[in-house]
Amino acid sequence: MNKVVGGADEAIQGIQDGMTLMLGGFGLCGIPENCIAALVKAGIKDLTCISNNAGVDDFGLGLLLQRKQIRKMISSYVGENDEFERQMLSGELEVDLIPQGSLAERCRAGGAGIPAFFTPAGYGTEVAEGKETREYDGKMYVLERWLRSDFSIVKAWKGDRLGNLVYKHTARNFNPLMAMAGKVTIAEVEELVEPGELDPNAIHTPGIFVHRIFQGERYEKRIEQRTVRQKA
Amino acid sequence: MALTKQQMAQRIARELKDGYYVNLGIGIPTLVANYIPEGISVELQSENGILGMGPFPYEGEEDADLINAGKQTVTLKPGAVIFDSATSFAMIRGQKVQLTVLGAMEVADNGDIANWKIPGKMVKGMGGAMDLVASAENIIVCMMHTNKAGESKLLKRCTLPLTGVACVKKVVTDLGVFDITPEGFKLLERAPGVEVEEIKQKTEGRLVVEGDVPEMGV
């Protein structure tokens, strides 16, 4: 078994206009930089993108927004991006904002074969409008459906030829959940290693969820809020 | 004198109890971490996937792969753990986090909160706030008492789209500390030098004032 592809351009083969993509990351942390660049280059459009955030104006998913390649965003938090806000308020971009925990669980459910679940998040708010609600043990819950994608694109720290993945620190975030929920899952990694090099006890995403893998290059890893303290 | 942001954070820090797991929201709530009282040990949860979050890194030691939910560079304390977003919200929905502190645009006197959207003007999204307020047993809102136009943010009913219903337990503003009770906002403490009359004037929601309300020591 060998899931290794030559690079980002080869990895995104088969992604077409109008498809639904999941892209891992929280803010700019743990985003698949190489594949986003390849999607920009390929000019694929009318995409529905499921991602916790929408990048910033000139990086991350902001690069796809700039070129109007995204038709719809499904996210939980989209601040920090003026172009996004402009497209949303003018109606050019369709936006579905959902609670972060519901977004995570909907991806996980999609990958785990669970079509819907009840959660308390959003009960009594506009998020619950049009959705079934139900009381369990005296508390109200909202029915949320699974999310699945045509392609899920994730970024990991290390991965092997079988698609087993390890993430670094908080670059893990949505990546393992979205990896589970793709019809096709692409993983770009900072370091591609041989099977056996990763500790089986410490693998975060089992390779069964991953279809294509490659070692990315020139990671910029931009920091959104550089906060430091001074040495005493 | 109205409280500074630091003093608001300091006051909220007194609500911490030894052994608590705490989620601190973006803005003033984040500052609470700087005032954890002596002899109390708490673990900070950040919903992007950290338990045991430490202070900001020293200059030159920032790691782009290690941020908090406000996208700020942070560090890990010894014994810290990293997890994915679904596990993070399992902790939150599963009520393993004992205290949530977050900001708000409006709070109603029944505990409703609005903090994610101004229709037609500002839509940033709810992030993890809806999951947090729907599940946490103890929610403290930390915000300025009035908005930039000088209007009360403590209301009879929220005018903005809600984040959660009847969930806030306590509000700390620059003017005072309030419990949410069936009768409305109960004034527990005043900021030093702030008179009850001023608080009455600047509170649109039902306000309960019983006896002499003490000044808080800050």
PDB file of C-alpha atoms in Angstrom, chain A:
ATOM      1  CA  MET A   1       0.000   0.000   0.000  1.00  0.00           C
ATOM      2  CA  ASN A   2       1.376   3.387  -1.017  1.00  0.00           C
ATOM      3  CA  LYS A   3      -0.689   6.561  -0.783  1.00  0.00           C
ATOM      4  CA  VAL A   4       2.127   8.942  -1.569  1.00  0.00           C
ATOM      5  CA  VAL A   5       1.551  11.425  -4.395  1.00  0.00           C
ATOM      6  CA  GLY A   6       4.070  13.760  -5.976  1.00  0.00           C
ATOM      7  CA  GLY A   7       2.854  17.044  -4.532  1.00  0.00           C
ATOM      8  CA  ALA A   8      -0.081  19.373  -4.020  1.00  0.00           C
ATOM      9  CA  ASP A   9      -0.991  19.674  -7.712  1.00  0.00           C
ATOM     10  CA  GLU A  10      -1.279  15.902  -8.032  1.00  0.00           C
ATOM     11  CA  ALA A  11      -3.010  15.577  -4.647  1.00  0.00           C
ATOM     12  CA  ILE A  12      -5.930  17.831  -5.639  1.00  0.00           C
ATOM     13  CA  GLN A  13      -6.626  15.949  -8.893  1.00  0.00           C
ATOM     14  CA  GLY A  14     -10.343  15.248  -9.132  1.00  0.00           C
ATOM     15  CA  ILE A  15     -11.483  18.317  -7.213  1.00  0.00           C
ATOM     16  CA  GLN A  16     -14.022  20.010  -9.473  1.00  0.00           C
ATOM     17  CA  ASP A  17     -16.091  23.173  -9.571  1.00  0.00           C
ATOM     18  CA  GLY A  18     -19.026  23.036  -7.160  1.00  0.00           C
ATOM     19  CA  MET A  19     -17.598  20.401  -4.829  1.00  0.00           C
ATOM     20  CA  THR A  20     -17.700  20.433  -1.045  1.00  0.00           C
ATOM     21  CA  LEU A  21     -14.323  20.563   0.692  1.00  0.00           C
ATOM     22  CA  MET A  22     -13.320  20.329   4.328  1.00  0.00           C
ATOM     23  CA  LEU A  23     -10.132  22.137   5.244  1.00  0.00           C
ATOM     24  CA  GLY A  24      -8.467  21.614   8.627  1.00  0.00           C
ATOM     25  CA  GLY A  25      -7.040  24.366  10.780  1.00  0.00           C
ATOM     26  CA  PHE A  26      -7.908  26.825  13.512  1.00  0.00           C
ATOM     27  CA  GLY A  27      -7.210  30.354  12.412  1.00  0.00           C
ATOM     28  CA  LEU A  28      -3.996  29.971  10.436  1.00  0.00           C
ATOM     29  CA  CYS A  29      -2.753  27.178  12.707  1.00  0.00           C
ATOM     30  CA  GLY A  30      -2.601  23.762  11.042  1.00  0.00           C
ATOM     31  CA  ILE A  31      -3.954  24.817   7.644  1.00  0.00           C
ATOM     32  CA  PRO A  32      -3.026  22.914   4.467  1.00  0.00           C
ATOM     33  CA  GLU A  33      -0.979  25.729   2.923  1.00  0.00           C
ATOM     34  CA  ASN A  34       0.289  23.739  -0.054  1.00  0.00           C
ATOM     35  CA  CYS A  35      -3.118  22.468  -1.165  1.00  0.00           C
ATOM     36  CA  ILE A  36      -4.719  25.899  -0.765  1.00  0.00           C
ATOM     37  CA  ALA A  37      -2.028  27.315  -3.065  1.00  0.00           C
ATOM     38  CA  ALA A  38      -2.707  24.513  -5.552  1.00  0.00           C
ATOM     39  CA  LEU A  39      -6.461  25.204  -5.474  1.00  0.00           C
ATOM     40  CA  VAL A  40      -5.775  28.888  -6.170  1.00  0.00           C
ATOM     41  CA  LYS A  41      -3.520  27.962  -9.071  1.00  0.00           C
ATOM     42  CA  ALA A  42      -6.020  25.474 -10.513  1.00  0.00           C
ATOM     43  CA  GLY A  43      -8.787  28.111 -10.378  1.00  0.00           C
ATOM     44  CA  ILE A  44     -11.416  25.645  -9.164  1.00  0.00           C
ATOM     45  CA  LYS A  45     -14.534  27.599  -8.240  1.00  0.00           C
ATOM     46  CA  ASP A  46     -18.046  27.521  -6.754  1.00  0.00           C
ATOM     47  CA  LEU A  47     -16.611  25.604  -3.842  1.00  0.00           C
ATOM     48  CA  THR A  48     -18.408  24.950  -0.589  1.00  0.00           C
ATOM     49  CA  CYS A  49     -15.713  25.108   2.082  1.00  0.00           C
ATOM     50  CA  ILE A  50     -16.183  23.688   5.547  1.00  0.00           C
ATOM     51  CA  SER A  51     -13.541  25.172   7.807  1.00  0.00           C
ATOM     52  CA  ASN A  52     -13.620  26.605  11.317  1.00  0.00           C
ATOM     53  CA  ASN A  53     -12.353  29.955  10.024  1.00  0.00           C
ATOM     54  CA  ALA A  54     -11.947  31.674   6.682  1.00  0.00           C
ATOM     55  CA  GLY A  55      -8.313  32.731   6.880  1.00  0.00           C
ATOM     56  CA  VAL A  56      -7.183  36.346   6.764  1.00  0.00           C
ATOM     57  CA  ASP A  57      -7.358  38.675   3.759  1.00  0.00           C
ATOM     58  CA  ASP A  58      -4.094  37.545   2.195  1.00  0.00           C
ATOM     59  CA  PHE A  59      -3.501  34.075   3.613  1.00  0.00           C
ATOM     60  CA  GLY A  60      -5.221  30.752   4.179  1.00  0.00           C
ATOM     61  CA  LEU A  61      -8.732  30.511   2.737  1.00  0.00           C
ATOM     62  CA  GLY A  62      -8.588  34.304   2.241  1.00  0.00           C
ATOM     63  CA  LEU A  63      -6.579  33.526  -0.911  1.00  0.00           C
ATOM     64  CA  LEU A  64      -9.527  31.560  -2.370  1.00  0.00           C
ATOM     65  CA  LEU A  65     -11.998  34.239  -1.242  1.00  0.00           C
ATOM     66  CA  GLN A  66      -9.990  36.977  -2.939  1.00  0.00           C
ATOM     67  CA  ARG A  67     -10.401  35.165  -6.235  1.00  0.00           C
ATOM     68  CA  LYS A  68     -14.076  34.439  -5.566  1.00  0.00           C
ATOM     69  CA  GLN A  69     -13.523  30.685  -5.792  1.00  0.00           C
ATOM     70  CA  ILE A  70     -15.752  30.017  -2.778  1.00  0.00           C
ATOM     71  CA  ARG A  71     -19.527  30.080  -3.143  1.00  0.00           C
ATOM     72  CA  LYS A  72     -20.398  29.005   0.372  1.00  0.00           C
ATOM     73  CA  MET A  73     -18.567  28.856   3.695  1.00  0.00           C
ATOM     74  CA  ILE A  74     -19.541  26.697   6.649  1.00  0.00           C
ATOM     75  CA  SER A  75     -17.626  28.008   9.652  1.00  0.00           C
ATOM     76  CA  SER A  76     -17.912  28.990  13.305  1.00  0.00           C
ATOM     77  CA  TYR A  77     -15.877  32.192  13.393  1.00  0.00           C
ATOM     78  CA  VAL A  78     -15.017  34.469  10.499  1.00  0.00           C
ATOM     79  CA  GLY A  79     -13.641  37.661  12.061  1.00  0.00           C
ATOM     80  CA  GLU A  80     -10.261  38.967  10.959  1.00  0.00           C
ATOM     81  CA  ASN A  81     -11.194  38.912   7.282  1.00  0.00           C
ATOM     82  CA  ASP A  82     -12.545  42.110   5.712  1.00  0.00           C
ATOM     83  CA  GLU A  83     -13.036  40.666   2.240  1.00  0.00           C
ATOM     84  CA  PHE A  84     -15.060  37.830   3.731  1.00  0.00           C
ATOM     85  CA  GLU A  85     -17.285  40.242   5.639  1.00  0.00           C
ATOM     86  CA  ARG A  86     -17.768  42.355   2.531  1.00  0.00           C
ATOM     87  CA  GLN A  87     -18.770  39.373   0.360  1.00  0.00           C
ATOM     88  CA  MET A  88     -21.088  38.068   3.066  1.00  0.00           C
ATOM     89  CA  LEU A  89     -22.882  41.351   3.774  1.00  0.00           C
ATOM     90  CA  SER A  90     -23.297  42.005   0.025  1.00  0.00           C
ATOM     91  CA  GLY A  91     -24.758  38.543  -0.477  1.00  0.00           C
ATOM     92  CA  GLU A  92     -22.056  37.331  -2.907  1.00  0.00           C
ATOM     93  CA  LEU A  93     -20.980  34.654  -0.477  1.00  0.00           C
ATOM     94  CA  GLU A  94     -23.353  32.270   1.222  1.00  0.00           C
ATOM     95  CA  VAL A  95     -22.395  31.673   4.843  1.00  0.00           C
ATOM     96  CA  ASP A  96     -23.569  29.107   7.334  1.00  0.00           C
ATOM     97  CA  LEU A  97     -22.281  29.923  10.814  1.00  0.00           C
ATOM     98  CA  ILE A  98     -22.517  27.102  13.311  1.00  0.00           C
ATOM     99  CA  PRO A  99     -21.312  26.633  16.873  1.00  0.00           C
ATOM    100  CA  GLN A 100     -17.718  25.405  16.980  1.00  0.00           C
ATOM    101  CA  GLY A 101     -18.489  22.292  19.008  1.00  0.00           C
ATOM    102  CA  SER A 102     -21.366  21.398  16.697  1.00  0.00           C
ATOM    103  CA  LEU A 103     -19.088  21.881  13.699  1.00  0.00           C
ATOM    104  CA  ALA A 104     -16.476  19.549  15.186  1.00  0.00           C
ATOM    105  CA  GLU A 105     -19.016  16.920  16.160  1.00  0.00           C
ATOM    106  CA  ARG A 106     -20.813  17.118  12.802  1.00  0.00           C
ATOM    107  CA  CYS A 107     -17.520  16.353  11.053  1.00  0.00           C
ATOM    108  CA  ARG A 108     -16.760  13.553  13.492  1.00  0.00           C
ATOM    109  CA  ALA A 109     -20.296  12.157  13.042  1.00  0.00           C
ATOM    110  CA  GLY A 110     -19.902  12.305   9.258  1.00  0.00           C
ATOM    111  CA  GLY A 111     -16.752  10.264   9.514  1.00  0.00           C
ATOM    112  CA  ALA A 112     -18.189   7.859  12.063  1.00  0.00           C
ATOM    113  CA  GLY A 113     -21.406   7.014  10.187  1.00  0.00           C
ATOM    114  CA  ILE A 114     -23.761   8.816  12.571  1.00  0.00           C
ATOM    115  CA  PRO A 115     -26.248  10.886  10.538  1.00  0.00           C
ATOM    116  CA  ALA A 116     -27.449  13.164  13.334  1.00  0.00           C
ATOM    117  CA  PHE A 117     -27.196  13.865  17.054  1.00  0.00           C
ATOM    118  CA  PHE A 118     -28.739  16.124  19.693  1.00  0.00           C
ATOM    119  CA  THR A 119     -26.684  18.917  21.246  1.00  0.00           C
ATOM    120  CA  PRO A 120     -27.638  21.727  23.651  1.00  0.00           C
ATOM    121  CA  ALA A 121     -25.630  24.316  21.698  1.00  0.00           C
ATOM    122  CA  GLY A 122     -27.767  26.956  20.019  1.00  0.00           C
ATOM    123  CA  TYR A 123     -31.069  26.017  21.635  1.00  0.00           C
ATOM    124  CA  GLY A 124     -33.311  29.101  21.774  1.00  0.00           C
ATOM    125  CA  THR A 125     -31.166  30.962  19.201  1.00  0.00           C
ATOM    126  CA  GLU A 126     -31.456  31.416  15.438  1.00  0.00           C
ATOM    127  CA  VAL A 127     -29.089  28.460  15.012  1.00  0.00           C
ATOM    128  CA  ALA A 128     -31.958  26.191  16.076  1.00  0.00           C
ATOM    129  CA  GLU A 129     -34.511  27.683  13.662  1.00  0.00           C
ATOM    130  CA  GLY A 130     -36.062  25.007  11.462  1.00  0.00           C
ATOM    131  CA  LYS A 131     -34.350  22.209  13.359  1.00  0.00           C
ATOM    132  CA  GLU A 132     -35.968  19.533  15.462  1.00  0.00           C
ATOM    133  CA  THR A 133     -35.632  20.116  19.209  1.00  0.00           C
ATOM    134  CA  ARG A 134     -36.268  17.626  21.969  1.00  0.00           C
ATOM    135  CA  GLU A 135     -36.179  17.442  25.730  1.00  0.00           C
ATOM    136  CA  TYR A 136     -34.009  14.883  27.494  1.00  0.00           C
ATOM    137  CA  ASP A 137     -34.003  14.743  31.294  1.00  0.00           C
ATOM    138  CA  GLY A 138     -35.395  18.247  31.587  1.00  0.00           C
ATOM    139  CA  LYS A 139     -33.018  19.993  29.194  1.00  0.00           C
ATOM    140  CA  MET A 140     -33.612  21.036  25.583  1.00  0.00           C
ATOM    141  CA  TYR A 141     -31.449  19.894  22.683  1.00  0.00           C
ATOM    142  CA  VAL A 142     -31.171  20.655  18.959  1.00  0.00           C
ATOM    143  CA  LEU A 143     -30.855  17.994  16.250  1.00  0.00           C
ATOM    144  CA  GLU A 144     -27.727  18.550  14.164  1.00  0.00           C
ATOM    145  CA  ARG A 145     -26.844  16.550  11.048  1.00  0.00           C
ATOM    146  CA  TRP A 146     -23.543  15.078  10.029  1.00  0.00           C
ATOM    147  CA  LEU A 147     -21.202  16.809   7.590  1.00  0.00           C
ATOM    148  CA  ARG A 148     -19.311  14.967   4.886  1.00  0.00           C
ATOM    149  CA  SER A 149     -17.109  16.204   2.086  1.00  0.00           C
ATOM    150  CA  ASP A 150     -16.106  15.275  -1.449  1.00  0.00           C
ATOM    151  CA  PHE A 151     -12.524  16.007  -0.433  1.00  0.00           C
ATOM    152  CA  SER A 152     -11.089  16.634   3.018  1.00  0.00           C
ATOM    153  CA  ILE A 153      -7.728  18.374   3.081  1.00  0.00           C
ATOM    154  CA  VAL A 154      -5.711  18.181   6.280  1.00  0.00           C
ATOM    155  CA  LYS A 155      -2.283  19.223   7.453  1.00  0.00           C
ATOM    156  CA  ALA A 156      -0.202  17.062   9.788  1.00  0.00           C
ATOM    157  CA  TRP A 157       3.274  17.241  11.279  1.00  0.00           C
ATOM    158  CA  LYS A 158       4.399  13.739  10.368  1.00  0.00           C
ATOM    159  CA  GLY A 159       2.855  11.040   8.276  1.00  0.00           C
ATOM    160  CA  ASP A 160       3.868   7.761   6.695  1.00  0.00           C
ATOM    161  CA  ARG A 161       3.248   6.175   3.335  1.00  0.00           C
ATOM    162  CA  LEU A 162       0.183   4.351   4.775  1.00  0.00           C
ATOM    163  CA  GLY A 163      -1.442   7.656   5.707  1.00  0.00           C
ATOM    164  CA  ASN A 164      -0.941   7.422   9.475  1.00  0.00           C
ATOM    165  CA  LEU A 165      -0.733  10.951  10.858  1.00  0.00           C
ATOM    166  CA  VAL A 166       0.646  12.795  13.872  1.00  0.00           C
ATOM    167  CA  TYR A 167      -0.160  16.467  14.464  1.00  0.00           C
ATOM    168  CA  LYS A 168       1.885  19.004  16.368  1.00  0.00           C
ATOM    169  CA  HIS A 169       0.400  20.907  19.316  1.00  0.00           C
ATOM    170  CA  THR A 170      -2.750  22.898  18.531  1.00  0.00           C
ATOM    171  CA  ALA A 171      -2.289  22.398  14.802  1.00  0.00           C
ATOM    172  CA  ARG A 172      -4.348  19.262  15.487  1.00  0.00           C
ATOM    173  CA  ASN A 173      -7.713  21.055  16.041  1.00  0.00           C
ATOM    174  CA  PHE A 174     -10.234  20.042  13.322  1.00  0.00           C
ATOM    175  CA  ASN A 175      -7.774  18.065  11.203  1.00  0.00           C
ATOM    176  CA  PRO A 176      -8.391  14.555  12.609  1.00  0.00           C
ATOM    177  CA  LEU A 177     -12.191  15.007  12.452  1.00  0.00           C
ATOM    178  CA  MET A 178     -12.206  16.285   8.888  1.00  0.00           C
ATOM    179  CA  ALA A 179      -9.804  13.529   7.857  1.00  0.00           C
ATOM    180  CA  MET A 180     -12.493  11.045   8.886  1.00  0.00           C
ATOM    181  CA  ALA A 181     -15.302  12.729   6.945  1.00  0.00           C
ATOM    182  CA  GLY A 182     -13.921  12.914   3.404  1.00  0.00           C
ATOM    183  CA  LYS A 183     -14.904  10.672   0.509  1.00  0.00           C
ATOM    184  CA  VAL A 184     -11.302  11.352  -0.420  1.00  0.00           C
ATOM    185  CA  THR A 185      -8.902  12.641   2.222  1.00  0.00           C
ATOM    186  CA  ILE A 186      -5.672  14.392   1.307  1.00  0.00           C
ATOM    187  CA  ALA A 187      -2.975  14.864   3.931  1.00  0.00           C
ATOM    188  CA  GLU A 188      -0.042  17.204   3.502  1.00  0.00           C
ATOM    189  CA  VAL A 189       2.706  16.700   6.066  1.00  0.00           C
ATOM    190  CA  GLU A 190       5.881  18.475   7.075  1.00  0.00           C
ATOM    191  CA  GLU A 191       7.769  15.220   7.272  1.00  0.00           C
ATOM    192  CA  LEU A 192       6.988  12.036   5.369  1.00  0.00           C
ATOM    193  CA  VAL A 193       8.432   8.962   7.077  1.00  0.00           C
ATOM    194  CA  GLU A 194       8.565   5.228   6.489  1.00  0.00           C
ATOM    195  CA  PRO A 195       5.973   2.869   8.039  1.00  0.00           C
ATOM    196  CA  GLY A 196       7.228   1.808  11.457  1.00  0.00           C
ATOM    197  CA  GLU A 197       8.872   5.110  12.255  1.00  0.00           C
ATOM    198  CA  LEU A 198       5.782   6.517  13.969  1.00  0.00           C
ATOM    199  CA  ASP A 199       4.962   5.069  17.392  1.00  0.00           C
ATOM    200  CA  PRO A 200       1.700   3.090  16.925  1.00  0.00           C
ATOM    201  CA  ASN A 201       0.614   4.274  20.385  1.00  0.00           C
ATOM    202  CA  ALA A 202       0.945   7.908  19.415  1.00  0.00           C
ATOM    203  CA  ILE A 203      -0.741   8.081  16.000  1.00  0.00           C
ATOM    204  CA  HIS A 204      -3.638  10.569  15.973  1.00  0.00           C
ATOM    205  CA  THR A 205      -5.233   9.722  12.622  1.00  0.00           C
ATOM    206  CA  PRO A 206      -5.115   6.047  11.570  1.00  0.00           C
ATOM    207  CA  GLY A 207      -4.153   5.730   7.922  1.00  0.00           C
ATOM    208  CA  ILE A 208      -7.469   4.111   6.970  1.00  0.00           C
ATOM    209  CA  PHE A 209      -8.967   7.618   6.858  1.00  0.00           C
ATOM    210  CA  VAL A 210      -6.330   8.983   4.482  1.00  0.00           C
ATOM    211  CA  HIS A 211      -6.180   8.363   0.711  1.00  0.00           C
ATOM    212  CA  ARG A 212      -3.398  10.622  -0.524  1.00  0.00           C
ATOM    213  CA  ILE A 213      -0.351  11.954   1.280  1.00  0.00           C
ATOM    214  CA  PHE A 214       2.623  14.106   0.367  1.00  0.00           C
ATOM    215  CA  GLN A 215       5.382  16.080   1.993  1.00  0.00           C
ATOM    216  CA  GLY A 216       4.612  19.777   1.694  1.00  0.00           C
ATOM    217  CA  GLU A 217       7.170  22.472   1.203  1.00  0.00           C
ATOM    218  CA  ARG A 218       7.952  26.043   2.262  1.00  0.00           C
ATOM    219  CA  TYR A 219       5.527  26.230   5.167  1.00  0.00           C
ATOM    220  CA  GLU A 220       5.044  29.839   6.100  1.00  0.00           C
ATOM    221  CA  LYS A 221       3.095  29.105   9.330  1.00  0.00           C
ATOM    222  CA  ARG A 222       1.975  32.653   9.786  1.00  0.00           C
ATOM    223  CA  ILE A 223       1.120  33.770  13.338  1.00  0.00           C
ATOM    224  CA  GLU A 224      -2.075  35.810  13.700  1.00  0.00           C
ATOM    225  CA  GLN A 225      -1.533  37.205  17.205  1.00  0.00           C
ATOM    226  CA  ARG A 226       2.093  37.181  18.268  1.00  0.00           C
ATOM    227  CA  THR A 227       1.891  37.562  22.040  1.00  0.00           C
ATOM    228  CA  VAL A 228       5.007  37.349  24.203  1.00  0.00           C
ATOM    229  CA  ARG A 229       6.192  38.203  27.708  1.00  0.00           C
ATOM    230  CA  GLN A 230       9.453  39.824  28.659  1.00  0.00           C
ATOM    231  CA  LYS A 231      12.143  37.973  30.554  1.00  0.00           C
ATOM    232  CA  ALA A 232      12.315  39.272  34.119  1.00  0.00           C
TER     233      ALA A 232
END
